[in-house]
Amino acid sequence: MSVFTLYYLVATIFMLVFLWNYRQNLFALLLILLAFSGTIAYWIPRGTQMMNIVTVLLSTYLLVQNKVWRVIPNVRYLILSFLVFSLYFVCDNLLVHNDSILFVFSQYSKYYVPFMSLLLFIYYARKDVIYLRYFNKLIGMILLIQVCVSAYKFILMGGHFWEGMVGTFGGVRGGGAGTSFPLVTLCWVAINSNMDIRNWKSWLFIAGLLLVGIAAGKRAVILLFPILFMVLSVYVCKKRYSNRVWIIVAAAPLLFYFGVRLTPTFNPENKVWGSFDLEYMMNYTENYAMGEVEEGEEREYYTGRVGSALAFWNIFKAIESYTSQTLLGEGVERAYTSSEDREAYDQYGKEFGLNHRGDVTGILILYLAIGVLGVLMFIVYYWFLFRMVRYKRLKLVLFALVMFDFIFYNSTMIRDPFVSTLMMFVIVYSLVQYSAKGKYLMINQP
């Protein structure tokens, strides 16, 4: 039996337990299916496409069954912005680019299901906050399972990191969720505890979130996780005057230290538990983000992830050079279908002066799919989404986090249905946890 089968066998057992325990609540079942989408896809041919269909149908049924539109009049502009984006997305790809209808709706479902989940979270919050607490408890258990399964993966596979296997929901080529999931979950921890973390179980869970990224071989999370930890603690939750502030200050560098030593590409020995060489790590990070340069030469242009963002910016500001392709894109099949041939795969990024396709970030790939107009419509939709958050500091941090992932990374916070739905819950649950001025209203430790 392969290590992959052993891994997903354990994940499947967890999934079956969850489905049985929550069988009487359809929305809970939807959340569970999203959380175990990668597990299902491992066992079933074309499982991802089947999951997309099931979750779209189930979320639509729940919306109609509960007549959700009757209880959410205060988010009409958000709904309108999503409808405009949706209409453009579908028409642009079906009518202009003549893409496959199944492929178009498969890609669109990644926006549709999280948005439907958002409306359902709002509906339950206004019906009775006890429902929101019920779903929060379920989500907390699901998040804990992601940590446990990732720890199991780390033990099972050692230093061989299969990027796509992230928790129970990952299973595709590339492991961007290994970075985005721990960061979004850390935001969930913040709104549940106001970063007033006192027991060792909570600290172990937080350390486990970093392990999720390490088990996926992710480098960015080693840098971003401690930074976000400090921002949430000091800026959002205002812990600068807390008696435990020194514990918080000491914890972030400690997480960073262990993360560097556990990630092979961050140390000279290229192995798990290699030496801590800060200069080596910084040079590697700079070359990875901006492209490699020969020793002794100066960097004249960017070809890494930063180069992807600059490529979009150069296209966007050159208004006099706009064409129909610039405005409308080239379609989702062109943007999201990649060749198995490595040379053809890398050529995708080289068309924009990048090293390979892996350098293409979320904003550039969305531009390829639906053009400048589509990118602008999407940003407007997400701006209205984060306007829901009453507490200004939290709003700024959440929006900045998602936009960073969108512009400089692979936008799994937006395009992975489970991670995106988790962010939707964080937004809604923050409304009952914080006042507009940042007063913490409920003590609900994770």
XYZ file of C-alpha atoms in Angstrom:
446
model
C 0.000 0.000 0.000
C 1.487 3.370 -1.058
C 2.070 6.236 1.361
C -0.542 8.221 -0.575
C -3.179 5.568 0.050
C -2.241 5.372 3.725
C -2.504 9.144 4.002
C -5.906 9.456 2.353
C -7.224 6.368 4.122
C -6.778 8.143 7.449
C -8.354 11.297 5.982
C -11.312 9.237 4.722
C -11.951 7.796 8.176
C -12.111 11.316 9.600
C -14.468 12.359 6.792
C -16.877 9.487 7.406
C -16.979 10.260 11.135
C -17.795 13.907 10.420
C -20.465 13.050 7.863
C -22.159 10.645 10.277
C -22.065 12.998 13.262
C -23.467 15.950 11.265
C -25.799 14.025 8.944
C -28.863 15.957 10.075
C -27.599 19.401 9.035
C -27.203 19.961 5.278
C -25.112 23.110 5.613
C -22.735 21.297 7.963
C -22.467 18.535 5.353
C -21.581 21.135 2.719
C -18.774 22.483 4.899
C -17.482 18.954 5.504
C -17.506 18.134 1.785
C -15.493 21.295 1.079
C -13.030 20.391 3.821
C -12.512 16.875 2.435
C -12.610 17.688 -1.277
C -9.021 16.554 -1.846
C -9.725 13.261 -0.090
C -12.753 12.570 -2.276
C -10.834 13.519 -5.417
C -8.137 10.951 -4.573
C -10.574 8.025 -4.648
C -12.938 9.074 -7.449
C -11.899 9.698 -11.083
C -12.603 13.341 -11.956
C -13.555 13.738 -8.314
C -12.810 17.473 -8.271
C -15.303 18.162 -11.063
C -17.903 15.973 -9.357
C -17.340 17.795 -6.071
C -17.839 21.129 -7.820
C -21.206 19.991 -9.155
C -22.358 18.577 -5.808
C -21.365 21.649 -3.784
C -22.951 24.046 -6.299
C -26.233 22.143 -6.230
C -26.233 21.756 -2.455
C -25.401 25.416 -1.744
C -28.081 26.556 -4.214
C -30.646 24.236 -2.626
C -29.863 25.594 0.854
C -30.170 29.166 -0.408
C -33.619 28.490 -1.875
C -34.826 26.278 0.979
C -34.049 28.911 3.610
C -35.188 31.860 1.441
C -31.961 33.563 2.417
C -32.603 36.666 0.315
C -35.325 37.767 2.775
C -32.968 38.339 5.684
C -29.946 40.026 4.087
C -31.139 43.419 2.786
C -28.081 45.220 4.172
C -25.653 43.545 1.774
C -27.438 44.460 -1.446
C -24.378 46.199 -2.923
C -22.222 43.169 -2.184
C -24.757 40.906 -3.884
C -25.036 43.281 -6.835
C -21.241 43.413 -7.280
C -21.065 39.613 -7.200
C -23.880 39.284 -9.727
C -22.166 41.730 -12.096
C -18.866 39.860 -11.761
C -20.650 36.519 -12.269
C -22.532 37.650 -15.364
C -19.356 39.037 -16.890
C -17.321 35.910 -16.012
C -19.800 33.521 -17.612
C -20.636 35.602 -20.695
C -17.007 36.520 -21.389
C -15.899 32.880 -21.390
C -18.923 31.301 -23.081
C -19.799 33.953 -25.668
C -16.478 35.672 -26.371
C -13.946 32.867 -25.920
C -16.242 29.896 -26.637
C -14.750 27.879 -23.788
C -16.222 24.559 -22.689
C -19.363 25.100 -20.614
C -18.293 22.443 -18.092
C -14.853 23.995 -17.685
C -16.282 27.507 -17.299
C -18.764 26.518 -14.626
C -16.167 24.367 -12.877
C -13.949 27.457 -12.536
C -16.882 29.706 -11.666
C -17.963 27.343 -8.869
C -14.812 28.324 -6.958
C -16.330 31.789 -6.537
C -19.974 30.736 -6.368
C -19.886 28.184 -3.513
C -17.944 30.393 -1.032
C -20.290 33.303 -1.793
C -23.380 31.140 -1.240
C -21.795 29.969 2.019
C -21.282 33.603 3.014
C -24.975 34.336 2.512
C -25.885 31.267 4.549
C -23.537 32.313 7.373
C -25.221 35.735 7.397
C -28.645 34.092 7.376
C -27.862 31.873 10.372
C -26.182 34.727 12.260
C -29.328 36.867 11.965
C -31.646 33.976 12.679
C -29.910 33.136 15.960
C -26.240 33.543 16.885
C -26.321 30.068 18.445
C -26.267 28.623 14.910
C -23.097 30.537 14.157
C -21.497 29.118 17.290
C -22.555 25.644 16.175
C -20.790 26.065 12.845
C -17.800 27.642 14.556
C -17.411 24.531 16.679
C -17.615 22.319 13.590
C -15.044 24.458 11.752
C -12.725 24.335 14.765
C -12.830 20.536 14.731
C -12.196 20.468 10.976
C -9.202 22.797 11.376
C -7.782 20.594 14.121
C -8.033 17.590 11.796
C -6.022 19.490 9.153
C -3.203 19.893 11.673
C -3.381 16.248 12.783
C -3.380 14.904 9.219
C -0.487 17.191 8.257
C 1.516 15.954 11.251
C 0.748 12.398 10.133
C 1.948 13.291 6.638
C 5.171 14.769 8.005
C 5.887 11.551 9.935
C 4.807 9.306 7.062
C 6.782 11.030 4.315
C 9.639 12.652 6.191
C 11.511 15.139 4.019
C 9.645 14.186 0.822
C 7.054 16.950 0.545
C 4.190 16.374 -1.868
C 2.930 19.923 -2.217
C -0.612 19.199 -3.364
C -1.416 17.097 -0.298
C -2.513 19.793 2.151
C -4.645 18.551 5.010
C -7.770 16.748 3.817
C -8.841 19.351 1.242
C -5.688 19.555 -0.903
C -4.946 17.184 -3.724
C -4.063 19.193 -6.819
C -0.781 20.040 -8.496
C 0.921 22.765 -6.502
C 0.533 23.404 -2.803
C -0.317 27.079 -2.467
C -2.943 26.182 0.134
C -0.071 25.117 2.378
C 0.646 28.832 2.803
C -2.833 30.362 2.613
C -4.618 27.889 4.912
C -2.396 28.465 8.007
C -2.677 32.251 7.551
C -6.480 32.296 7.251
C -6.785 29.848 10.158
C -4.609 32.134 12.282
C -7.218 34.854 11.625
C -9.878 32.399 12.831
C -7.830 31.875 16.007
C -7.663 35.650 16.523
C -11.424 36.252 16.348
C -12.054 33.285 18.648
C -9.559 34.293 21.318
C -8.643 37.941 20.710
C -5.117 36.429 20.833
C -5.505 36.001 24.587
C -4.008 32.523 24.414
C -3.350 30.992 27.817
C -3.337 27.203 27.532
C -0.727 24.909 26.017
C -3.282 23.190 23.741
C -3.923 26.439 21.885
C -0.192 27.083 21.507
C 0.260 23.550 20.206
C -2.528 24.137 17.677
C -0.866 27.372 16.482
C 2.475 25.610 16.086
C 0.614 22.862 14.223
C -0.677 25.405 11.709
C 2.896 26.227 10.780
C 3.547 22.501 10.420
C 0.764 22.335 7.788
C 2.854 24.616 5.586
C 6.118 22.879 6.386
C 4.599 19.474 5.535
C 3.664 20.909 2.127
C 7.222 22.151 1.579
C 6.121 25.787 1.612
C 8.663 28.539 2.213
C 6.531 31.686 2.258
C 4.554 30.556 5.293
C 7.763 30.466 7.373
C 8.120 34.218 6.837
C 4.483 35.296 6.719
C 3.073 33.298 9.638
C 5.146 34.987 12.406
C 4.539 38.400 10.818
C 0.765 37.876 10.716
C 0.889 36.508 14.264
C 2.455 39.751 15.484
C 0.119 41.983 13.449
C -2.977 40.233 14.785
C -1.684 40.280 18.363
C -0.396 43.829 18.566
C -2.323 45.799 15.907
C -5.719 44.063 15.751
C -6.098 42.626 19.249
C -4.089 45.423 20.919
C -1.971 43.154 23.117
C 0.878 45.606 23.423
C -0.085 46.374 27.062
C -0.760 42.760 28.007
C 1.284 41.052 30.723
C 1.905 38.248 28.242
C 3.214 40.487 25.476
C 6.774 39.197 25.949
C 5.588 35.630 25.430
C 3.974 36.717 22.168
C 7.098 38.601 21.084
C 9.298 35.596 21.868
C 6.968 33.065 20.234
C 7.076 34.555 16.724
C 10.878 34.314 16.245
C 10.810 30.825 17.768
C 8.233 29.653 15.220
C 10.349 31.247 12.501
C 13.523 29.502 13.728
C 11.981 26.021 13.746
C 10.261 26.670 10.415
C 13.571 27.507 8.718
C 15.326 24.441 10.103
C 12.463 22.112 9.136
C 12.235 23.383 5.534
C 14.989 21.848 3.342
C 15.112 24.680 0.774
C 15.769 27.220 3.535
C 19.038 25.720 4.760
C 22.399 25.018 3.043
C 22.200 21.270 3.727
C 18.834 21.076 1.913
C 17.378 18.698 4.497
C 14.924 18.575 7.384
C 16.549 20.031 10.529
C 19.378 21.636 8.613
C 21.371 24.542 10.057
C 19.890 28.000 10.645
C 21.622 30.300 8.138
C 19.712 33.583 7.923
C 21.821 34.978 5.044
C 21.300 31.834 2.968
C 17.554 31.913 3.656
C 17.249 35.605 2.725
C 19.220 35.145 -0.512
C 17.094 32.156 -1.476
C 13.900 34.077 -0.748
C 15.016 37.085 -2.783
C 16.002 34.938 -5.763
C 12.772 32.966 -5.590
C 10.555 36.047 -5.383
C 12.408 38.241 -7.894
C 14.378 35.825 -10.070
C 17.977 34.643 -9.842
C 21.007 36.765 -10.753
C 24.643 35.753 -11.218
C 26.983 36.356 -8.319
C 28.335 39.916 -8.346
C 25.666 41.208 -10.742
C 22.901 43.658 -9.912
C 19.247 42.827 -10.346
C 17.936 44.940 -13.228
C 14.462 43.475 -13.501
C 12.192 41.083 -11.668
C 11.307 37.655 -13.050
C 9.830 35.883 -10.013
C 6.533 36.386 -8.181
C 7.212 40.119 -7.940
C 7.782 40.117 -11.696
C 4.314 38.674 -12.210
C 2.725 41.580 -10.340
C 4.856 44.070 -12.291
C 3.867 42.387 -15.564
C 0.202 42.995 -14.788
C 0.873 46.569 -13.671
C 2.721 47.369 -16.902
C -0.184 45.947 -18.921
C -2.782 47.768 -16.831
C -1.209 51.244 -17.003
C -0.578 51.108 -20.774
C -4.131 52.263 -21.573
C -3.171 53.481 -25.055
C -2.176 49.899 -25.962
C -5.416 48.242 -24.858
C -6.922 45.683 -27.233
C -10.006 43.498 -26.942
C -7.714 40.779 -25.570
C -6.397 43.178 -22.920
C -9.927 44.071 -21.833
C -11.573 40.639 -22.061
C -8.702 38.207 -21.508
C -8.106 34.902 -23.262
C -10.544 32.626 -21.415
C -10.383 30.252 -18.458
C -9.230 27.304 -20.559
C -6.175 29.249 -21.662
C -5.506 30.470 -18.116
C -6.089 27.353 -16.032
C -5.263 24.456 -18.349
C -1.571 23.570 -18.345
C 0.396 21.105 -20.447
C 1.987 18.057 -18.826
C 5.040 18.743 -20.962
C 7.459 20.632 -18.715
C 8.837 22.860 -21.463
C 5.345 23.863 -22.614
C 4.322 24.341 -18.972
C 7.205 26.726 -18.298
C 6.692 28.589 -21.583
C 3.400 29.800 -20.138
C 5.280 32.056 -17.713
C 8.097 32.948 -20.092
C 5.593 34.691 -22.357
C 5.519 37.412 -19.683
C 9.269 37.412 -19.040
C 9.003 35.104 -16.016
C 11.064 32.024 -15.239
C 8.225 29.494 -15.394
C 4.494 29.072 -14.822
C 5.007 28.816 -11.059
C 5.877 32.535 -11.054
C 2.441 33.487 -12.440
C 0.468 34.953 -9.519
C -3.280 35.237 -8.975
C -3.785 38.671 -10.485
C -1.922 37.843 -13.705
C -3.699 34.533 -14.216
C -7.103 36.132 -13.608
C -6.152 38.775 -16.166
C -5.405 35.996 -18.650
C -8.798 34.446 -17.934
C -11.100 37.497 -17.980
C -8.986 40.549 -18.812
C -8.556 43.933 -17.156
C -12.316 44.475 -16.930
C -12.769 41.202 -15.099
C -9.943 41.921 -12.654
C -11.451 45.320 -11.807
C -14.917 43.802 -11.311
C -13.449 41.150 -9.041
C -11.595 43.712 -6.884
C -14.788 45.798 -6.543
C -16.675 42.675 -5.420
C -14.034 41.854 -2.800
C -13.916 45.450 -1.621
C -17.644 45.306 -0.863
C -17.085 41.936 0.806
C -14.574 43.286 3.310
C -16.623 46.410 3.911
C -18.864 44.090 5.968
C -16.229 43.909 8.713
C -17.086 46.593 11.268
C -13.775 46.675 13.119
C -11.503 48.807 10.917
C -8.172 47.300 11.971
C -9.371 43.773 11.346
C -10.890 44.834 8.041
C -7.590 46.311 6.834
C -5.562 43.261 7.869
C -7.954 40.741 6.266
C -8.217 42.717 3.035
C -4.448 43.262 2.861
C -3.843 39.547 3.490
C -6.148 38.429 0.679
C -4.853 41.056 -1.751
C -1.248 40.079 -0.987
C -2.122 36.482 -1.820
C -3.930 37.631 -4.968
C -1.222 39.975 -6.268
C 2.023 38.312 -5.131
C 1.052 34.662 -4.631
C -1.305 32.123 -6.234
C -4.604 33.386 -4.729
C -5.682 30.141 -3.044
C -7.420 32.290 -0.407
C -9.788 33.197 -3.215
C -9.748 30.176 -5.519
C -9.655 27.236 -3.104
C -13.328 26.704 -2.106
C -12.546 25.523 1.428
C -9.985 28.228 2.279
C -12.217 30.889 0.707
C -15.252 29.649 2.658
C -13.180 29.742 5.841
C -12.378 33.390 5.138
C -16.089 34.073 4.574
C -16.821 32.619 8.005
C -14.073 34.724 9.613
C -15.704 37.834 8.128
C -19.199 36.991 9.395
C -18.125 35.686 12.794
C -16.096 38.839 13.418
C -19.398 40.765 13.411
C -20.488 39.069 16.638
C -17.006 38.994 18.175
C -15.964 42.655 17.759
C -17.624 46.016 18.016
C -16.907 48.713 15.440
C -14.260 50.169 17.779
C -12.551 46.848 18.360
C -14.031 45.903 21.723
C -13.980 42.140 22.123
C -17.521 41.035 22.865
C -17.308 37.282 23.411
C -14.692 35.058 24.984
C -14.560 31.892 22.920
C -11.156 30.242 23.102
C -10.225 27.915 20.228
